mmCIF file of C-alpha atoms and ligand atoms in Angstrom:
data_model
loop_
_atom_site.group_PDB
_atom_site.id
_atom_site.type_symbol
_atom_site.label_atom_id
_atom_site.label_comp_id
_atom_site.label_asym_id
_atom_site.label_seq_id
_atom_site.Cartn_x
_atom_site.Cartn_y
_atom_site.Cartn_z
ATOM 1 C CA MET A 1 -12.135 -38.356 -27.581
ATOM 2 C CA LYS A 2 -12.152 -34.588 -27.206
ATOM 3 C CA THR A 3 -12.905 -32.063 -24.477
ATOM 4 C CA LYS A 4 -16.212 -30.359 -25.165
ATOM 5 C CA ILE A 5 -17.658 -27.201 -23.676
ATOM 6 C CA ILE A 6 -21.069 -28.383 -22.472
ATOM 7 C CA GLY A 7 -22.140 -25.236 -20.627
ATOM 8 C CA THR A 8 -21.331 -21.528 -20.500
ATOM 9 C CA GLY A 9 -22.309 -18.739 -18.117
ATOM 10 C CA TYR A 10 -21.327 -15.219 -17.193
ATOM 11 C CA TYR A 11 -22.027 -12.617 -14.580
ATOM 12 C CA VAL A 12 -21.314 -8.900 -14.604
ATOM 13 C CA PRO A 13 -22.096 -6.631 -11.642
ATOM 14 C CA GLU A 14 -25.075 -4.285 -11.879
ATOM 15 C CA THR A 15 -23.228 -0.991 -11.435
ATOM 16 C CA VAL A 16 -22.377 0.609 -14.777
ATOM 17 C CA VAL A 17 -19.462 3.076 -14.715
ATOM 18 C CA THR A 18 -19.357 5.206 -17.853
ATOM 19 C CA ASN A 19 -16.424 7.193 -19.186
ATOM 20 C CA HIS A 20 -18.351 10.300 -18.142
ATOM 21 C CA ASP A 21 -18.423 9.004 -14.562
ATOM 22 C CA LEU A 22 -14.614 8.731 -14.733
ATOM 23 C CA GLU A 23 -14.358 12.293 -16.087
ATOM 24 C CA ARG A 24 -15.803 13.425 -12.745
ATOM 25 C CA ILE A 25 -13.079 11.804 -10.626
ATOM 26 C CA MET A 26 -9.924 12.121 -12.764
ATOM 27 C CA ASP A 27 -8.490 14.156 -15.626
ATOM 28 C CA THR A 28 -9.678 12.070 -18.569
ATOM 29 C CA SER A 29 -12.288 12.281 -21.303
ATOM 30 C CA ASP A 30 -14.807 10.033 -22.954
ATOM 31 C CA ALA A 31 -13.254 10.931 -26.317
ATOM 32 C CA TRP A 32 -9.715 9.884 -25.208
ATOM 33 C CA ILE A 33 -10.893 6.564 -23.782
ATOM 34 C CA VAL A 34 -13.131 5.675 -26.747
ATOM 35 C CA GLU A 35 -10.504 6.602 -29.312
ATOM 36 C CA ARG A 36 -7.628 4.729 -27.603
ATOM 37 C CA THR A 37 -9.486 1.672 -26.272
ATOM 38 C CA GLY A 38 -13.023 1.472 -27.702
ATOM 39 C CA ILE A 39 -14.417 1.324 -24.145
ATOM 40 C CA HIS A 40 -17.619 3.265 -23.336
ATOM 41 C CA GLU A 41 -18.471 1.735 -19.978
ATOM 42 C CA ARG A 42 -17.506 -1.026 -17.564
ATOM 43 C CA ARG A 43 -19.089 -2.706 -14.527
ATOM 44 C CA PHE A 44 -17.818 -2.274 -10.981
ATOM 45 C CA ALA A 45 -18.754 -4.724 -8.234
ATOM 46 C CA LYS A 46 -20.420 -3.719 -4.961
ATOM 47 C CA LYS A 47 -17.461 -3.692 -2.587
ATOM 48 C CA THR A 48 -19.145 -4.973 0.549
ATOM 49 C CA GLU A 49 -21.388 -7.506 -1.183
ATOM 50 C CA GLU A 50 -19.320 -8.961 -3.995
ATOM 51 C CA THR A 51 -15.892 -10.498 -4.446
ATOM 52 C CA THR A 52 -14.044 -12.194 -7.277
ATOM 53 C CA THR A 53 -15.358 -15.511 -5.941
ATOM 54 C CA THR A 54 -19.002 -14.440 -5.528
ATOM 55 C CA MET A 55 -19.025 -13.266 -9.154
ATOM 56 C CA ALA A 56 -17.386 -16.539 -10.192
ATOM 57 C CA TYR A 57 -20.084 -18.384 -8.255
ATOM 58 C CA GLU A 58 -22.863 -16.591 -10.180
ATOM 59 C CA ALA A 59 -21.183 -17.338 -13.521
ATOM 60 C CA SER A 60 -20.550 -20.959 -12.501
ATOM 61 C CA LYS A 61 -24.184 -21.545 -11.466
ATOM 62 C CA ARG A 62 -25.279 -20.311 -14.894
ATOM 63 C CA ALA A 63 -22.707 -22.491 -16.695
ATOM 64 C CA ILE A 64 -23.775 -25.537 -14.653
ATOM 65 C CA ASP A 65 -27.474 -24.835 -15.411
ATOM 66 C CA ASN A 66 -26.648 -24.287 -19.064
ATOM 67 C CA ALA A 67 -24.813 -27.636 -19.137
ATOM 68 C CA GLY A 68 -27.881 -29.310 -17.604
ATOM 69 C CA ILE A 69 -25.852 -31.073 -14.927
ATOM 70 C CA ALA A 70 -25.925 -31.125 -11.128
ATOM 71 C CA PRO A 71 -23.072 -29.292 -9.366
ATOM 72 C CA GLU A 72 -22.105 -32.621 -7.746
ATOM 73 C CA GLU A 73 -21.105 -33.935 -11.169
ATOM 74 C CA ILE A 74 -18.131 -31.547 -11.218
ATOM 75 C CA ASP A 75 -14.977 -33.340 -10.184
ATOM 76 C CA PHE A 76 -12.380 -30.558 -10.527
ATOM 77 C CA ILE A 77 -12.269 -26.751 -10.497
ATOM 78 C CA ILE A 78 -9.777 -24.522 -12.311
ATOM 79 C CA PHE A 79 -9.958 -20.834 -11.384
ATOM 80 C CA ALA A 80 -8.075 -18.098 -13.251
ATOM 81 C CA THR A 81 -7.742 -14.635 -11.696
ATOM 82 C CA LEU A 82 -5.214 -11.913 -10.943
ATOM 83 C CA SER A 83 -7.487 -10.274 -8.367
ATOM 84 C CA PRO A 84 -8.092 -12.999 -5.767
ATOM 85 C CA ASP A 85 -10.182 -12.503 -2.628
ATOM 86 C CA TYR A 86 -7.193 -13.472 -0.482
ATOM 87 C CA PHE A 87 -3.454 -13.436 -1.167
ATOM 88 C CA PHE A 88 -3.777 -17.075 -0.168
ATOM 89 C CA PRO A 89 -5.554 -19.440 -0.319
ATOM 90 C CA GLY A 90 -6.680 -18.992 -3.903
ATOM 91 C CA CYS A 91 -10.230 -18.503 -5.103
ATOM 92 C CA GLY A 92 -10.535 -22.145 -6.238
ATOM 93 C CA VAL A 93 -11.226 -23.425 -2.727
ATOM 94 C CA LEU A 94 -13.555 -20.510 -1.946
ATOM 95 C CA LEU A 95 -15.622 -21.281 -5.023
ATOM 96 C CA GLN A 96 -15.554 -24.987 -4.194
ATOM 97 C CA ARG A 97 -17.022 -24.180 -0.765
ATOM 98 C CA MET A 98 -19.626 -21.784 -2.174
ATOM 99 C CA LEU A 99 -20.801 -24.460 -4.603
ATOM 100 C CA GLY A 100 -21.082 -26.943 -1.729
ATOM 101 C CA LEU A 101 -18.407 -29.097 -3.353
ATOM 102 C CA HIS A 102 -16.165 -29.016 -0.289
ATOM 103 C CA LYS A 103 -18.239 -31.958 0.917
ATOM 104 C CA LYS A 104 -16.865 -33.940 -2.043
ATOM 105 C CA GLU A 105 -13.319 -32.659 -1.410
ATOM 106 C CA ILE A 106 -12.658 -32.279 -5.126
ATOM 107 C CA GLY A 107 -9.436 -30.606 -6.239
ATOM 108 C CA ALA A 108 -9.321 -26.852 -6.912
ATOM 109 C CA LEU A 109 -6.492 -25.247 -8.853
ATOM 110 C CA ASP A 110 -5.719 -21.539 -9.203
ATOM 111 C CA ILE A 111 -4.133 -20.171 -12.370
ATOM 112 C CA ARG A 112 -2.043 -16.993 -12.339
ATOM 113 C CA THR A 113 -1.409 -16.101 -15.947
ATOM 114 C CA GLN A 114 -3.504 -12.930 -15.949
ATOM 115 C CA CYS A 115 -5.144 -12.064 -19.297
ATOM 116 C CA THR A 116 -4.153 -15.487 -20.648
ATOM 117 C CA GLY A 117 -5.479 -17.221 -17.527
ATOM 118 C CA PHE A 118 -8.577 -18.666 -19.149
ATOM 119 C CA ILE A 119 -6.624 -20.148 -22.081
ATOM 120 C CA TYR A 120 -4.124 -21.783 -19.696
ATOM 121 C CA ALA A 121 -7.015 -23.047 -17.546
ATOM 122 C CA LEU A 122 -8.892 -24.471 -20.529
ATOM 123 C CA SER A 123 -5.760 -26.153 -21.857
ATOM 124 C CA ILE A 124 -5.078 -27.769 -18.467
ATOM 125 C CA ALA A 125 -8.701 -28.937 -18.279
ATOM 126 C CA ASP A 126 -8.305 -30.420 -21.756
ATOM 127 C CA GLN A 127 -5.237 -32.426 -20.684
ATOM 128 C CA PHE A 128 -7.004 -33.748 -17.555
ATOM 129 C CA ILE A 129 -10.095 -34.759 -19.528
ATOM 130 C CA ARG A 130 -8.147 -36.479 -22.306
ATOM 131 C CA THR A 131 -6.007 -38.482 -19.872
ATOM 132 C CA GLY A 132 -9.213 -39.608 -18.152
ATOM 133 C CA MET A 133 -8.186 -38.149 -14.805
ATOM 134 C CA TYR A 134 -11.414 -36.122 -14.525
ATOM 135 C CA LYS A 135 -14.778 -36.338 -16.267
ATOM 136 C CA THR A 136 -16.349 -32.942 -15.694
ATOM 137 C CA ILE A 137 -14.363 -29.789 -14.981
ATOM 138 C CA LEU A 138 -15.536 -26.285 -14.106
ATOM 139 C CA VAL A 139 -13.228 -23.662 -15.644
ATOM 140 C CA VAL A 140 -13.691 -20.116 -14.375
ATOM 141 C CA GLY A 141 -12.197 -16.687 -14.999
ATOM 142 C CA SER A 142 -13.203 -13.871 -12.649
ATOM 143 C CA GLU A 143 -11.833 -10.447 -11.790
ATOM 144 C CA MET A 144 -12.629 -7.652 -9.384
ATOM 145 C CA HIS A 145 -10.271 -4.967 -10.653
ATOM 146 C CA SER A 146 -12.246 -2.109 -9.126
ATOM 147 C CA MET A 147 -10.934 -3.053 -5.681
ATOM 148 C CA GLY A 148 -7.342 -2.222 -6.547
ATOM 149 C CA LEU A 149 -7.172 0.467 -9.229
ATOM 150 C CA ASP A 150 -5.718 3.940 -8.747
ATOM 151 C CA MET A 151 -8.854 5.965 -9.532
ATOM 152 C CA THR A 152 -6.999 9.297 -9.591
ATOM 153 C CA THR A 153 -5.365 11.109 -12.520
ATOM 154 C CA ARG A 154 -2.078 9.434 -11.533
ATOM 155 C CA GLY A 155 -3.524 6.022 -12.409
ATOM 156 C CA ARG A 156 -5.639 6.998 -15.419
ATOM 157 C CA ALA A 157 -3.547 5.216 -18.079
ATOM 158 C CA VAL A 158 -4.419 1.884 -16.440
ATOM 159 C CA SER A 159 -7.618 2.383 -14.484
ATOM 160 C CA VAL A 160 -9.864 3.503 -17.367
ATOM 161 C CA ILE A 161 -9.256 0.192 -19.142
ATOM 162 C CA PHE A 162 -10.336 -2.378 -16.565
ATOM 163 C CA GLY A 163 -13.691 -3.685 -15.375
ATOM 164 C CA ASP A 164 -15.172 -6.422 -13.186
ATOM 165 C CA GLY A 165 -16.964 -9.643 -14.126
ATOM 166 C CA ALA A 166 -16.828 -13.418 -14.349
ATOM 167 C CA GLY A 167 -17.301 -16.153 -16.920
ATOM 168 C CA ALA A 168 -17.346 -19.936 -16.628
ATOM 169 C CA VAL A 169 -17.542 -23.059 -18.737
ATOM 170 C CA VAL A 170 -18.194 -26.704 -17.922
ATOM 171 C CA VAL A 171 -16.145 -29.146 -19.974
ATOM 172 C CA ARG A 172 -16.585 -32.884 -20.394
ATOM 173 C CA ALA A 173 -15.268 -35.697 -22.585
ATOM 174 C CA SER A 174 -17.057 -35.999 -25.906
ATOM 175 C CA GLU A 175 -16.981 -38.497 -28.718
ATOM 176 C CA ASP A 176 -19.336 -36.679 -31.090
ATOM 177 C CA GLY A 177 -16.515 -34.966 -33.007
ATOM 178 C CA SER A 178 -16.920 -31.635 -31.254
ATOM 179 C CA GLY A 179 -14.467 -30.281 -28.723
ATOM 180 C CA ILE A 180 -11.003 -28.832 -28.390
ATOM 181 C CA LEU A 181 -8.731 -29.523 -31.367
ATOM 182 C CA HIS A 182 -5.681 -27.627 -30.200
ATOM 183 C CA THR A 183 -4.289 -25.316 -27.551
ATOM 184 C CA ASN A 184 -0.947 -23.521 -27.415
ATOM 185 C CA LEU A 185 0.536 -21.686 -24.435
ATOM 186 C CA HIS A 186 3.414 -19.219 -24.442
ATOM 187 C CA ALA A 187 5.235 -16.832 -22.115
ATOM 188 C CA ASN A 188 8.242 -14.526 -22.058
ATOM 189 C CA GLY A 189 9.315 -13.536 -18.554
ATOM 190 C CA GLU A 190 11.719 -10.933 -19.918
ATOM 191 C CA PHE A 191 8.759 -8.543 -19.823
ATOM 192 C CA ALA A 192 7.408 -9.526 -16.395
ATOM 193 C CA GLU A 193 7.377 -5.967 -14.996
ATOM 194 C CA GLU A 194 5.951 -4.271 -18.104
ATOM 195 C CA LEU A 195 2.388 -5.085 -17.048
ATOM 196 C CA ALA A 196 2.445 -5.901 -13.379
ATOM 197 C CA MET A 197 1.420 -5.227 -9.834
ATOM 198 C CA THR A 198 4.637 -5.939 -7.946
ATOM 199 C CA CYS A 199 3.447 -5.167 -4.411
ATOM 200 C CA PRO A 200 2.539 -6.617 -2.021
ATOM 201 C CA GLY A 201 5.217 -9.185 -2.678
ATOM 202 C CA CYS A 202 8.386 -10.878 -1.481
ATOM 203 C CA HIS A 203 11.123 -9.082 -3.412
ATOM 204 C CA ALA A 204 12.055 -5.910 -1.444
ATOM 205 C CA GLY A 205 13.524 -4.294 -4.568
ATOM 206 C CA HIS A 206 15.506 -7.384 -5.625
ATOM 207 C CA TYR A 207 14.675 -7.023 -9.326
ATOM 208 C CA ASP A 208 15.107 -3.277 -9.791
ATOM 209 C CA GLY A 209 17.998 -2.970 -7.311
ATOM 210 C CA ASP A 210 16.193 -0.178 -5.468
ATOM 211 C CA PRO A 211 15.293 -1.441 -1.956
ATOM 212 C CA ALA A 212 14.699 2.133 -0.714
ATOM 213 C CA LYS A 213 11.723 2.442 -3.068
ATOM 214 C CA TYR A 214 10.129 -0.367 -1.036
ATOM 215 C CA GLY A 215 11.289 0.867 2.393
ATOM 216 C CA ALA A 216 13.627 -2.134 2.510
ATOM 217 C CA GLU A 217 17.062 -0.454 2.500
ATOM 218 C CA ASN A 218 17.751 -1.356 6.118
ATOM 219 C CA ALA A 219 15.677 -4.505 6.269
ATOM 220 C CA GLY A 220 17.027 -7.188 8.541
ATOM 221 C CA PRO A 221 15.869 -10.776 8.867
ATOM 222 C CA PHE A 222 13.005 -9.812 11.187
ATOM 223 C CA ASP A 223 11.602 -6.904 9.154
ATOM 224 C CA ALA A 224 8.517 -7.511 7.048
ATOM 225 C CA VAL A 225 8.561 -5.577 3.772
ATOM 226 C CA PHE A 226 5.680 -7.376 2.129
ATOM 227 C CA ILE A 227 3.581 -4.229 2.424
ATOM 228 C CA ASN A 228 4.509 -1.059 4.317
ATOM 229 C CA GLU A 229 4.021 2.710 4.332
ATOM 230 C CA THR A 230 6.767 3.370 1.764
ATOM 231 C CA ILE A 231 5.152 0.987 -0.680
ATOM 232 C CA LEU A 232 1.792 2.714 -0.190
ATOM 233 C CA LYS A 233 3.336 6.197 -0.443
ATOM 234 C CA ASN A 234 5.036 5.256 -3.733
ATOM 235 C CA ALA A 235 1.755 3.760 -5.033
ATOM 236 C CA LEU A 236 3.499 0.465 -5.782
ATOM 237 C CA HIS A 237 0.408 -1.494 -4.799
ATOM 238 C CA TYR A 238 -1.319 -0.345 -8.001
ATOM 239 C CA PRO A 239 -0.914 -2.020 -11.386
ATOM 240 C CA TYR A 240 1.656 -0.583 -13.801
ATOM 241 C CA MET A 241 1.442 -0.947 -17.577
ATOM 242 C CA ASN A 242 3.850 0.031 -20.327
ATOM 243 C CA GLY A 243 0.906 0.601 -22.652
ATOM 244 C CA GLN A 244 2.794 1.116 -25.878
ATOM 245 C CA LEU A 245 4.994 -1.966 -25.430
ATOM 246 C CA VAL A 246 1.942 -4.042 -24.501
ATOM 247 C CA PHE A 247 0.135 -2.807 -27.597
ATOM 248 C CA LYS A 248 3.052 -3.448 -29.978
ATOM 249 C CA THR A 249 3.764 -6.915 -28.598
ATOM 250 C CA ALA A 250 0.104 -7.913 -28.354
ATOM 251 C CA VAL A 251 -0.692 -7.314 -32.011
ATOM 252 C CA VAL A 252 2.228 -9.547 -33.069
ATOM 253 C CA LYS A 253 1.674 -12.340 -30.539
ATOM 254 C CA PHE A 254 -2.115 -12.505 -31.017
ATOM 255 C CA VAL A 255 -1.649 -13.142 -34.723
ATOM 256 C CA GLU A 256 1.187 -15.643 -34.103
ATOM 257 C CA THR A 257 -0.764 -17.731 -31.599
ATOM 258 C CA ILE A 258 -3.896 -17.807 -33.767
ATOM 259 C CA MET A 259 -1.859 -18.801 -36.833
ATOM 260 C CA GLU A 260 -0.152 -21.538 -34.779
ATOM 261 C CA ALA A 261 -3.568 -22.959 -33.877
ATOM 262 C CA LEU A 262 -4.764 -22.818 -37.484
ATOM 263 C CA GLN A 263 -1.583 -24.249 -38.997
ATOM 264 C CA SER A 264 -1.338 -27.141 -36.552
ATOM 265 C CA THR A 265 -4.876 -28.218 -37.406
ATOM 266 C CA GLY A 266 -4.728 -27.570 -41.155
ATOM 267 C CA LYS A 267 -7.241 -24.704 -41.001
ATOM 268 C CA THR A 268 -7.246 -21.197 -42.418
ATOM 269 C CA PRO A 269 -8.699 -17.924 -41.086
ATOM 270 C CA SER A 270 -11.735 -18.311 -43.331
ATOM 271 C CA ASP A 271 -12.614 -21.579 -41.518
ATOM 272 C CA ILE A 272 -13.129 -19.684 -38.241
ATOM 273 C CA ASP A 273 -16.810 -19.129 -37.456
ATOM 274 C CA MET A 274 -16.034 -16.947 -34.438
ATOM 275 C CA LEU A 275 -12.815 -15.525 -33.067
ATOM 276 C CA ILE A 276 -13.093 -14.524 -29.420
ATOM 277 C CA PRO A 277 -10.022 -12.489 -28.576
ATOM 278 C CA HIS A 278 -9.262 -11.526 -25.003
ATOM 279 C CA GLN A 279 -10.888 -8.103 -24.729
ATOM 280 C CA ALA A 280 -7.691 -6.126 -24.143
ATOM 281 C CA ASN A 281 -8.420 -3.138 -26.311
ATOM 282 C CA LEU A 282 -10.756 -2.697 -29.284
ATOM 283 C CA ARG A 283 -7.902 -1.315 -31.384
ATOM 284 C CA ILE A 284 -5.931 -4.514 -30.784
ATOM 285 C CA SER A 285 -8.939 -6.666 -31.787
ATOM 286 C CA LYS A 286 -9.546 -4.595 -34.921
ATOM 287 C CA PHE A 287 -5.881 -4.878 -35.848
ATOM 288 C CA ILE A 288 -5.969 -8.687 -35.521
ATOM 289 C CA GLN A 289 -9.220 -8.865 -37.494
ATOM 290 C CA LYS A 290 -7.678 -6.869 -40.336
ATOM 291 C CA ARG A 291 -4.416 -8.817 -40.348
ATOM 292 C CA MET A 292 -6.317 -12.114 -40.505
ATOM 293 C CA GLY A 293 -8.806 -10.875 -43.083
ATOM 294 C CA LEU A 294 -11.833 -11.674 -40.913
ATOM 295 C CA ARG A 295 -15.306 -10.208 -41.371
ATOM 296 C CA ASP A 296 -17.055 -8.335 -38.540
ATOM 297 C CA ASP A 297 -19.369 -11.291 -37.913
ATOM 298 C CA GLN A 298 -16.333 -13.568 -37.350
ATOM 299 C CA VAL A 299 -15.068 -11.620 -34.316
ATOM 300 C CA TRP A 300 -16.861 -11.071 -30.990
ATOM 301 C CA ASN A 301 -16.120 -7.819 -29.185
ATOM 302 C CA ASN A 302 -17.810 -6.589 -26.017
ATOM 303 C CA ILE A 303 -15.035 -4.460 -24.506
ATOM 304 C CA GLN A 304 -17.196 -1.419 -25.378
ATOM 305 C CA ARG A 305 -19.572 -2.442 -22.559
ATOM 306 C CA TYR A 306 -17.372 -4.246 -20.038
ATOM 307 C CA GLY A 307 -13.829 -2.902 -20.409
ATOM 308 C CA ASN A 308 -10.955 -5.331 -20.022
ATOM 309 C CA THR A 309 -11.902 -8.027 -17.507
ATOM 310 C CA THR A 310 -8.598 -9.919 -17.838
ATOM 311 C CA ALA A 311 -9.077 -13.669 -17.138
ATOM 312 C CA ALA A 312 -12.856 -13.247 -17.294
ATOM 313 C CA SER A 313 -13.040 -11.604 -20.690
ATOM 314 C CA ILE A 314 -12.980 -14.697 -22.921
ATOM 315 C CA PRO A 315 -15.519 -16.768 -20.939
ATOM 316 C CA ILE A 316 -17.808 -13.717 -20.607
ATOM 317 C CA ALA A 317 -17.614 -13.074 -24.355
ATOM 318 C CA LEU A 318 -18.120 -16.752 -25.168
ATOM 319 C CA ALA A 319 -21.159 -17.098 -22.917
ATOM 320 C CA GLU A 320 -22.594 -13.842 -24.232
ATOM 321 C CA ALA A 321 -22.121 -14.889 -27.865
ATOM 322 C CA VAL A 322 -23.774 -18.258 -27.134
ATOM 323 C CA GLU A 323 -26.683 -16.515 -25.389
ATOM 324 C CA ALA A 324 -27.066 -14.103 -28.316
ATOM 325 C CA GLY A 325 -27.262 -17.041 -30.753
ATOM 326 C CA ALA A 326 -24.133 -15.836 -32.554
ATOM 327 C CA ILE A 327 -22.464 -19.217 -31.977
ATOM 328 C CA GLN A 328 -24.069 -22.516 -32.925
ATOM 329 C CA ARG A 329 -23.132 -26.072 -31.999
ATOM 330 C CA GLY A 330 -20.539 -27.311 -34.491
ATOM 331 C CA ASP A 331 -19.054 -23.859 -35.121
ATOM 332 C CA LEU A 332 -15.276 -23.565 -35.240
ATOM 333 C CA LEU A 333 -14.218 -21.166 -32.474
ATOM 334 C CA CYS A 334 -10.847 -19.637 -31.870
ATOM 335 C CA LEU A 335 -10.123 -18.204 -28.407
ATOM 336 C CA ALA A 336 -6.925 -16.181 -28.090
ATOM 337 C CA ALA A 337 -5.256 -14.094 -25.414
ATOM 338 C CA PHE A 338 -2.238 -11.969 -24.645
ATOM 339 C CA GLY A 339 -1.288 -10.196 -21.453
ATOM 340 C CA SER A 340 0.834 -9.752 -18.366
ATOM 341 C CA GLY A 341 3.846 -12.023 -18.053
ATOM 342 C CA PHE A 342 4.009 -11.574 -20.979
ATOM 343 C CA THR A 343 1.850 -14.628 -21.618
ATOM 344 C CA TRP A 344 -0.183 -15.551 -24.672
ATOM 345 C CA GLY A 345 -1.928 -18.547 -26.199
ATOM 346 C CA SER A 346 -4.971 -19.773 -28.061
ATOM 347 C CA ALA A 347 -7.465 -22.601 -28.336
ATOM 348 C CA LEU A 348 -9.247 -23.898 -31.417
ATOM 349 C CA LEU A 349 -12.397 -25.937 -30.895
ATOM 350 C CA TYR A 350 -15.597 -27.186 -32.451
ATOM 351 C CA TYR A 351 -18.276 -25.810 -30.161
HETATM 352 N N1 LIG B 1 -7.155 10.031 -20.196
HETATM 353 C C1 LIG B 1 -6.545 11.075 -20.789
HETATM 354 N N2 LIG B 1 -5.247 11.106 -21.085
HETATM 355 C C2 LIG B 1 -4.513 10.035 -20.759
HETATM 356 C C3 LIG B 1 -5.061 8.908 -20.137
HETATM 357 C C4 LIG B 1 -6.446 8.940 -19.849
HETATM 358 N N3 LIG B 1 -7.075 7.923 -19.247
HETATM 359 N N4 LIG B 1 -4.103 8.005 -19.947
HETATM 360 C C5 LIG B 1 -2.957 8.520 -20.426
HETATM 361 N N5 LIG B 1 -3.199 9.751 -20.920
HETATM 362 C C6 LIG B 1 -2.283 10.683 -21.536
HETATM 363 C C7 LIG B 1 -0.851 10.438 -21.132
HETATM 364 O O1 LIG B 1 -0.572 11.044 -19.904
HETATM 365 C C8 LIG B 1 -0.109 11.072 -22.273
HETATM 366 O O2 LIG B 1 -0.070 12.466 -22.070
HETATM 367 P P1 LIG B 1 1.243 13.318 -22.443
HETATM 368 O O3 LIG B 1 1.415 13.132 -23.925
HETATM 369 O O4 LIG B 1 0.860 14.687 -22.044
HETATM 370 O O5 LIG B 1 2.327 12.721 -21.633
HETATM 371 C C9 LIG B 1 -0.987 10.809 -23.467
HETATM 372 O O6 LIG B 1 -2.284 10.497 -22.950
HETATM 373 C C10 LIG B 1 -0.519 9.668 -24.313
HETATM 374 O O7 LIG B 1 -0.186 8.599 -23.464
HETATM 375 P P2 LIG B 1 0.325 7.246 -24.028
HETATM 376 O O8 LIG B 1 0.490 6.276 -22.908
HETATM 377 O O9 LIG B 1 1.462 7.477 -24.960
HETATM 378 O O10 LIG B 1 -0.977 6.863 -24.868
HETATM 379 P P3 LIG B 1 -1.167 5.743 -25.920
HETATM 380 O O11 LIG B 1 -1.592 6.347 -27.191
HETATM 381 O O12 LIG B 1 -0.056 4.754 -25.917
HETATM 382 O O13 LIG B 1 -2.438 5.013 -25.322
HETATM 383 C C11 LIG B 1 -3.043 3.070 -24.113
HETATM 384 C C12 LIG B 1 -2.395 4.428 -24.041
HETATM 385 C C13 LIG B 1 -2.913 2.425 -22.737
HETATM 386 C C14 LIG B 1 -4.508 3.213 -24.436
HETATM 387 C C15 LIG B 1 -2.321 2.260 -25.221
HETATM 388 O O14 LIG B 1 -0.941 2.263 -25.020
HETATM 389 C C16 LIG B 1 -2.803 0.865 -25.256
HETATM 390 O O15 LIG B 1 -3.890 0.620 -25.678
HETATM 391 N N6 LIG B 1 -1.954 -0.107 -24.862
HETATM 392 C C17 LIG B 1 -2.342 -1.459 -24.755
HETATM 393 C C18 LIG B 1 -3.054 -1.600 -23.469
HETATM 394 C C19 LIG B 1 -3.756 -2.898 -23.335
HETATM 395 O O16 LIG B 1 -4.324 -3.417 -24.240
HETATM 396 N N7 LIG B 1 -3.696 -3.418 -22.134
HETATM 397 C C20 LIG B 1 -4.315 -4.611 -21.823
HETATM 398 C C21 LIG B 1 -3.333 -5.680 -21.959
HETATM 399 S S1 LIG B 1 -3.998 -7.200 -21.661
#
């Protein structure tokens, strides 16, 4: 018995933000962004109408329709995001409620492994399905980055890369030979702060030994330093990325995790019908493609149109490739991701 993807769906907000739009609000250029990242445009959600969960809901409805099941058949939800509606509770319960599944009181789990979130979520779903604990699981990745990016020149190295959107899959036990063959999950916390948003949080400078940076130098037991004016003034509530380290590590770890998936199942790169890498950066994807000797039609890239949507990027790309007819039932798919944590991992499956 294997865990099969029986439905896919994605949703991206209507508003298109081009590189030229960014040129108007910060010191950047279309040429710089295209050359370094491959991105031409991304989508930004409507702030007062959409959230990470509403986008996830749209993607989930499409995945459920595509699977040809009723929402009530879902008996567990796994939700990956780094941009949740609330600090707590997680988006899993909000999506459960929006889908009307609160009446069934099914479990809802949130995953916080950033760009690798969907791979972790899919792997967990696979374990639950194969042990027989659940029959039908909704696995979602959704991000609303536009809510929390520094859209000034100060934040340009990060903010030009990210976009909003959501993707979802429905998985179920299958005995027809298709389904997930392998997943591997990795992390190295040594690099936790190299791609991170460290505030708001509960550390008050504990890790960098600089409490004053967080306005916590005189903090007593009754002072809250979760978020304060010093944190805002120092722009610590925006994401930080050591771009060059991320790039150098990503190209190594992407190849390693894909090779691990292939070697543990006795496959080779030429067996892959479609590689769907997390859409981190087109240069990273092209590097992996070259290193693995894959043809253009063996790799799906859509970062040009959506930017990096973190946990949503793989399920968006998968659903888009299915919709475009670029993936057929029975195809061997490899999904792979690398990102903040650092975390990385991959999944190999017969679609
Ligand atoms: N527009 C114009 N110039 C920019 C810019 C922008 N949006 N962002 C940064 N720059 C400038 C820098 O200020 C720097 O200027 P300086 O030389 O005058 O100091 C110059 O461009 C080079 O910056 P650097 O950070 O060294 O660029 P880079 O060649 O490393 O490219 C990234 C930056 C982020 C595109 C690159 O490091 C990268 O792709 N990293 C991986 C990122 C990624 O994939 N993240 C997702 C992980 S899941």
